[in-house]
Tab-separated table of C-alpha atoms in Angstrom:
chain	number	residue	atom	x	y	z
A	1066	ARG	CA	-22.750	-23.653	9.877
A	1067	LYS	CA	-19.180	-22.378	9.563
A	1068	GLU	CA	-16.761	-23.489	12.259
A	1069	VAL	CA	-15.780	-19.901	13.043
A	1070	GLU	CA	-18.061	-16.999	12.213
A	1071	GLN	CA	-17.318	-13.316	12.430
A	1072	ASP	CA	-19.153	-10.049	11.908
A	1073	PRO	CA	-19.117	-9.464	8.162
A	1074	GLY	CA	-17.908	-5.857	8.273
A	1075	PRO	CA	-16.461	-3.681	6.891
A	1076	PHE	CA	-16.344	-1.386	9.874
A	1077	ASN	CA	-15.674	2.257	9.046
A	1078	VAL	CA	-14.978	4.301	12.163
A	1079	PRO	CA	-13.452	7.690	12.972
A	1080	GLU	CA	-10.195	8.001	14.825
A	1081	GLY	CA	-10.675	7.711	18.551
A	1082	ALA	CA	-13.740	5.491	18.281
A	1083	THR	CA	-14.227	2.276	20.185
A	1084	VAL	CA	-15.001	-0.713	18.015
A	1085	ALA	CA	-15.949	-4.272	18.935
A	1086	PHE	CA	-15.618	-7.418	16.884
A	1087	ASN	CA	-17.535	-10.575	17.657
A	1088	CYS	CA	-16.845	-14.161	16.762
A	1089	THR	CA	-18.553	-17.482	17.459
A	1090	TYR	CA	-17.181	-20.981	17.101
A	1091	SER	CA	-19.013	-24.249	16.704
A	1092	ASN	CA	-16.752	-26.826	18.366
A	1093	SER	CA	-17.217	-26.692	22.116
A	1094	ALA	CA	-14.040	-28.727	22.657
A	1095	SER	CA	-11.807	-26.072	21.099
A	1096	GLN	CA	-9.019	-25.081	23.424
A	1097	SER	CA	-7.046	-22.181	22.002
A	1098	PHE	CA	-8.267	-18.889	20.660
A	1099	PHE	CA	-6.533	-16.004	18.984
A	1100	TRP	CA	-7.029	-12.735	17.202
A	1101	TYR	CA	-4.760	-12.194	14.213
A	1102	ARG	CA	-4.387	-9.011	12.260
A	1103	GLN	CA	-3.705	-8.980	8.532
A	1104	ASP	CA	-2.718	-5.888	6.604
A	1105	CYS	CA	-3.371	-5.679	2.888
A	1106	ARG	CA	-1.069	-8.037	0.970
A	1107	LYS	CA	0.768	-9.047	4.143
A	1108	GLU	CA	0.827	-12.155	6.263
A	1109	PRO	CA	-1.429	-12.618	9.303
A	1110	LYS	CA	0.241	-11.539	12.537
A	1111	LEU	CA	-0.774	-12.529	16.006
A	1112	LEU	CA	-2.514	-9.674	17.764
A	1113	MET	CA	-3.306	-11.509	20.974
A	1114	SER	CA	-4.236	-14.836	22.415
A	1115	VAL	CA	-7.592	-15.005	24.144
A	1116	TYR	CA	-7.799	-16.430	27.650
A	1117	SER	CA	-10.801	-17.552	29.631
A	1118	SER	CA	-10.340	-14.789	32.161
A	1119	GLY	CA	-10.150	-12.153	29.466
A	1120	ASN	CA	-7.000	-10.244	28.711
A	1121	GLU	CA	-5.938	-6.759	27.812
A	1122	ASP	CA	-3.000	-5.400	25.869
A	1123	GLY	CA	-2.967	-1.639	25.772
A	1124	ARG	CA	-5.990	-0.486	23.791
A	1125	PHE	CA	-7.027	-4.041	22.945
A	1126	THR	CA	-9.201	-6.259	25.118
A	1127	ALA	CA	-10.126	-9.831	24.287
A	1128	GLN	CA	-12.870	-11.826	25.949
A	1129	LEU	CA	-13.842	-15.478	25.768
A	1130	ASN	CA	-17.181	-16.937	26.800
A	1131	ARG	CA	-16.914	-20.695	26.618
A	1132	ALA	CA	-20.536	-21.294	27.557
A	1133	SER	CA	-21.710	-19.215	24.607
A	1134	GLN	CA	-18.746	-20.181	22.403
A	1135	TYR	CA	-18.162	-16.527	21.798
A	1136	ILE	CA	-14.991	-14.460	21.430
A	1137	SER	CA	-14.727	-10.701	21.255
A	1138	LEU	CA	-12.127	-8.052	20.569
A	1139	LEU	CA	-12.525	-4.475	21.732
A	1140	ILE	CA	-10.332	-1.726	20.345
A	1141	ARG	CA	-10.409	1.560	22.226
A	1142	ASP	CA	-9.225	4.918	20.915
A	1143	SER	CA	-8.849	3.665	17.346
A	1144	LYS	CA	-5.811	4.804	15.395
A	1145	LEU	CA	-5.395	5.094	11.642
A	1146	SER	CA	-2.818	2.327	11.916
A	1147	ASP	CA	-5.450	-0.048	13.265
A	1148	SER	CA	-6.931	-0.280	9.763
A	1149	ALA	CA	-6.588	-3.936	8.780
A	1150	THR	CA	-8.531	-7.174	8.608
A	1151	TYR	CA	-9.016	-8.864	11.975
A	1152	LEU	CA	-9.187	-12.634	11.926
A	1153	CYS	CA	-10.762	-14.671	14.691
A	1154	VAL	CA	-8.865	-17.943	14.958
A	1155	VAL	CA	-9.656	-21.135	16.832
A	1156	LYS	CA	-7.156	-23.928	17.197
A	1157	GLY	CA	-8.235	-27.522	16.846
A	1158	PHE	CA	-7.581	-30.161	19.455
A	1159	GLY	CA	-6.415	-33.755	19.548
A	1160	ASN	CA	-5.465	-35.049	16.132
A	1161	GLN	CA	-6.516	-31.767	14.633
A	1162	GLY	CA	-4.502	-29.804	17.150
A	1163	GLY	CA	-2.283	-28.370	14.454
A	1164	LYS	CA	-5.173	-26.883	12.567
A	1165	LEU	CA	-5.933	-23.193	12.806
A	1166	ILE	CA	-9.513	-22.487	11.856
A	1167	PHE	CA	-9.978	-18.961	10.605
A	1168	GLY	CA	-13.051	-16.836	10.547
A	1169	GLN	CA	-13.729	-14.903	7.369
A	1170	GLY	CA	-12.186	-11.785	8.846
A	1171	THR	CA	-13.612	-8.373	9.579
A	1172	GLU	CA	-12.202	-5.401	7.760
A	1173	LEU	CA	-11.655	-2.273	9.816
A	1174	SER	CA	-11.077	1.121	8.278
A	1175	VAL	CA	-10.240	3.968	10.644
A	1176	LYS	CA	-10.731	7.396	9.087
A	1177	PRO	CA	-9.258	10.746	10.147
B	294	ASP	CA	9.410	-8.888	11.586
B	295	THR	CA	8.724	-12.532	10.881
B	296	GLU	CA	11.321	-15.188	11.650
B	297	VAL	CA	9.792	-17.500	9.104
B	298	THR	CA	11.450	-16.839	5.769
B	299	GLN	CA	9.827	-17.719	2.485
B	300	THR	CA	11.296	-17.682	-1.019
B	301	PRO	CA	10.567	-16.600	-3.612
B	302	LYS	CA	8.313	-13.688	-2.683
B	303	HIS	CA	6.799	-13.711	-6.155
B	304	LEU	CA	6.575	-16.526	-8.677
B	305	VAL	CA	4.992	-16.655	-12.108
B	306	MET	CA	4.816	-20.098	-13.671
B	307	GLY	CA	3.229	-21.774	-16.617
B	308	MET	CA	0.876	-24.678	-16.283
B	309	THR	CA	3.511	-27.136	-17.444
B	310	ASN	CA	6.295	-25.853	-15.221
B	311	LYS	CA	7.736	-27.443	-12.111
B	312	LYS	CA	8.704	-25.038	-9.360
B	313	SER	CA	9.160	-25.052	-5.605
B	314	LEU	CA	8.356	-22.731	-2.750
B	315	LYS	CA	10.745	-22.758	0.163
B	316	CYS	CA	10.323	-21.953	3.817
B	317	GLU	CA	12.862	-21.770	6.602
B	318	GLN	CA	12.709	-21.095	10.328
B	319	HIS	CA	15.476	-21.153	12.916
B	320	MET	CA	13.352	-20.806	16.014
B	321	GLY	CA	13.582	-24.506	16.841
B	322	HIS	CA	9.919	-24.956	16.049
B	323	ARG	CA	8.832	-28.538	15.465
B	324	ALA	CA	5.611	-27.929	13.569
B	325	MET	CA	5.449	-26.318	10.147
B	326	TYR	CA	2.476	-25.522	7.964
B	327	TRP	CA	1.461	-24.549	4.457
B	328	TYR	CA	-1.588	-22.354	3.969
B	329	LYS	CA	-3.157	-21.004	0.800
B	330	GLN	CA	-4.928	-17.658	0.760
B	331	LYS	CA	-7.052	-16.201	-1.999
B	332	ALA	CA	-7.993	-12.528	-2.147
B	333	LYS	CA	-10.522	-11.429	0.467
B	334	LYS	CA	-10.585	-14.921	1.985
B	335	PRO	CA	-9.001	-16.329	5.128
B	336	PRO	CA	-5.998	-18.662	4.914
B	337	GLU	CA	-6.865	-22.291	4.191
B	338	LEU	CA	-4.749	-25.039	5.666
B	339	MET	CA	-3.028	-27.333	3.180
B	340	PHE	CA	-0.479	-29.372	5.139
B	341	VAL	CA	0.908	-29.733	8.644
B	342	TYR	CA	4.254	-31.294	9.478
B	343	SER	CA	4.908	-32.257	13.057
B	344	TYR	CA	8.402	-33.400	13.997
B	345	GLU	CA	9.203	-33.661	10.288
B	346	LYS	CA	6.353	-36.038	9.576
B	347	LEU	CA	3.283	-35.147	7.566
B	348	SER	CA	0.452	-34.997	10.082
B	349	ILE	CA	-2.358	-33.310	8.209
B	350	ASN	CA	-3.139	-33.195	4.492
B	351	GLU	CA	-6.337	-31.312	3.875
B	352	SER	CA	-7.175	-33.292	0.739
B	353	VAL	CA	-4.843	-31.153	-1.324
B	354	PRO	CA	-4.489	-32.118	-5.022
B	355	SER	CA	-1.362	-34.085	-5.828
B	356	ARG	CA	-0.042	-31.277	-8.022
B	357	PHE	CA	1.046	-29.812	-4.677
B	358	SER	CA	3.699	-31.929	-2.999
B	359	PRO	CA	5.141	-30.955	0.388
B	360	GLU	CA	8.543	-31.946	1.642
B	361	CYS	CA	10.197	-31.449	5.006
B	362	PRO	CA	13.939	-32.159	4.597
B	363	ASN	CA	14.696	-31.275	8.216
B	364	SER	CA	13.175	-29.501	11.172
B	365	SER	CA	14.060	-26.052	9.826
B	366	LEU	CA	12.976	-26.411	6.220
B	367	LEU	CA	9.685	-26.922	4.460
B	368	ASN	CA	9.215	-27.037	0.705
B	369	LEU	CA	6.159	-27.061	-1.484
B	370	HIS	CA	6.757	-28.581	-4.905
B	371	LEU	CA	4.449	-27.402	-7.651
B	372	HIS	CA	3.723	-29.218	-10.878
B	373	ALA	CA	1.035	-28.851	-13.535
B	374	LEU	CA	-0.800	-26.146	-11.662
B	375	GLN	CA	-3.959	-24.449	-12.860
B	376	PRO	CA	-4.653	-20.710	-13.056
B	377	GLU	CA	-7.080	-21.069	-10.133
B	378	ASP	CA	-4.101	-22.103	-7.986
B	379	SER	CA	-2.860	-18.532	-8.159
B	380	ALA	CA	-2.830	-17.293	-4.572
B	381	LEU	CA	-0.681	-16.269	-1.637
B	382	TYR	CA	1.035	-19.309	-0.140
B	383	LEU	CA	1.867	-18.884	3.507
B	384	CYS	CA	4.297	-20.954	5.500
B	385	ALA	CA	3.990	-20.989	9.265
B	386	SER	CA	5.587	-22.645	12.249
B	387	SER	CA	4.899	-23.273	15.916
B	388	ARG	CA	6.996	-24.523	18.794
B	389	GLU	CA	5.317	-27.854	19.286
B	390	GLY	CA	3.183	-29.998	17.069
B	391	LEU	CA	-0.334	-31.238	17.380
B	392	ALA	CA	-2.503	-30.852	20.419
B	393	SER	CA	-0.700	-27.778	21.628
B	394	GLY	CA	-1.823	-24.243	22.114
B	395	ASN	CA	1.399	-22.738	20.855
B	396	THR	CA	1.154	-19.639	18.748
B	397	ILE	CA	1.585	-20.083	15.018
B	398	TYR	CA	3.858	-17.604	13.268
B	399	PHE	CA	3.521	-16.880	9.584
B	400	GLY	CA	6.092	-16.037	6.952
B	401	GLU	CA	5.478	-13.153	4.578
B	402	GLY	CA	4.189	-15.501	1.939
B	403	SER	CA	4.931	-16.316	-1.672
B	404	TRP	CA	2.682	-14.750	-4.280
B	405	LEU	CA	2.066	-17.333	-6.972
B	406	THR	CA	0.602	-16.579	-10.386
B	407	VAL	CA	-0.113	-19.455	-12.751
B	408	VAL	CA	-0.425	-18.445	-16.397
């Protein structure tokens, strides 16, 4: 089983749609969770950290369910500029605390 | 815009060449990282430096040799690479080192082609 698993995608949605990405992680002791966005041929950029209480940033909402080891990202009112690959990222702990563990990424394509 | 600067942006090298990738950050971050990313794949961790000491080496072949001259600089020395080493090499940094939840910031990457 992969340490971080994401929906395979690609997701093709019209502008204005709501889209949800799901992610599961295998290590119950993981402490830090993130969603990164990566545009084609660019570096990954932090979209948002994910907190236990859930958090929202404009059109983006992230949720964490520690009991189920499940992370989600909801994008409302999709824009063309949201087209990118979304990477679910879990940060190791202890001696592996410097290690970011990436999911395979889910490609999103927002169409006019 | 990223505050982690990588040079060169593009590098083509032969299998017998020796070259280096460079990374610099002036955010006062004490952890720096090298990742390798192949097309359509997520980044894979290669090395982590924490407070200028090598903390994690993900069993990377010795043809890749990291160096951290000071807290702002991270190099990746390349020697006798193989064509399958062609990839995007990403440098990253974070405020603290291991066992912290600090965000990791990536540079724009160096595109490496081995011919």
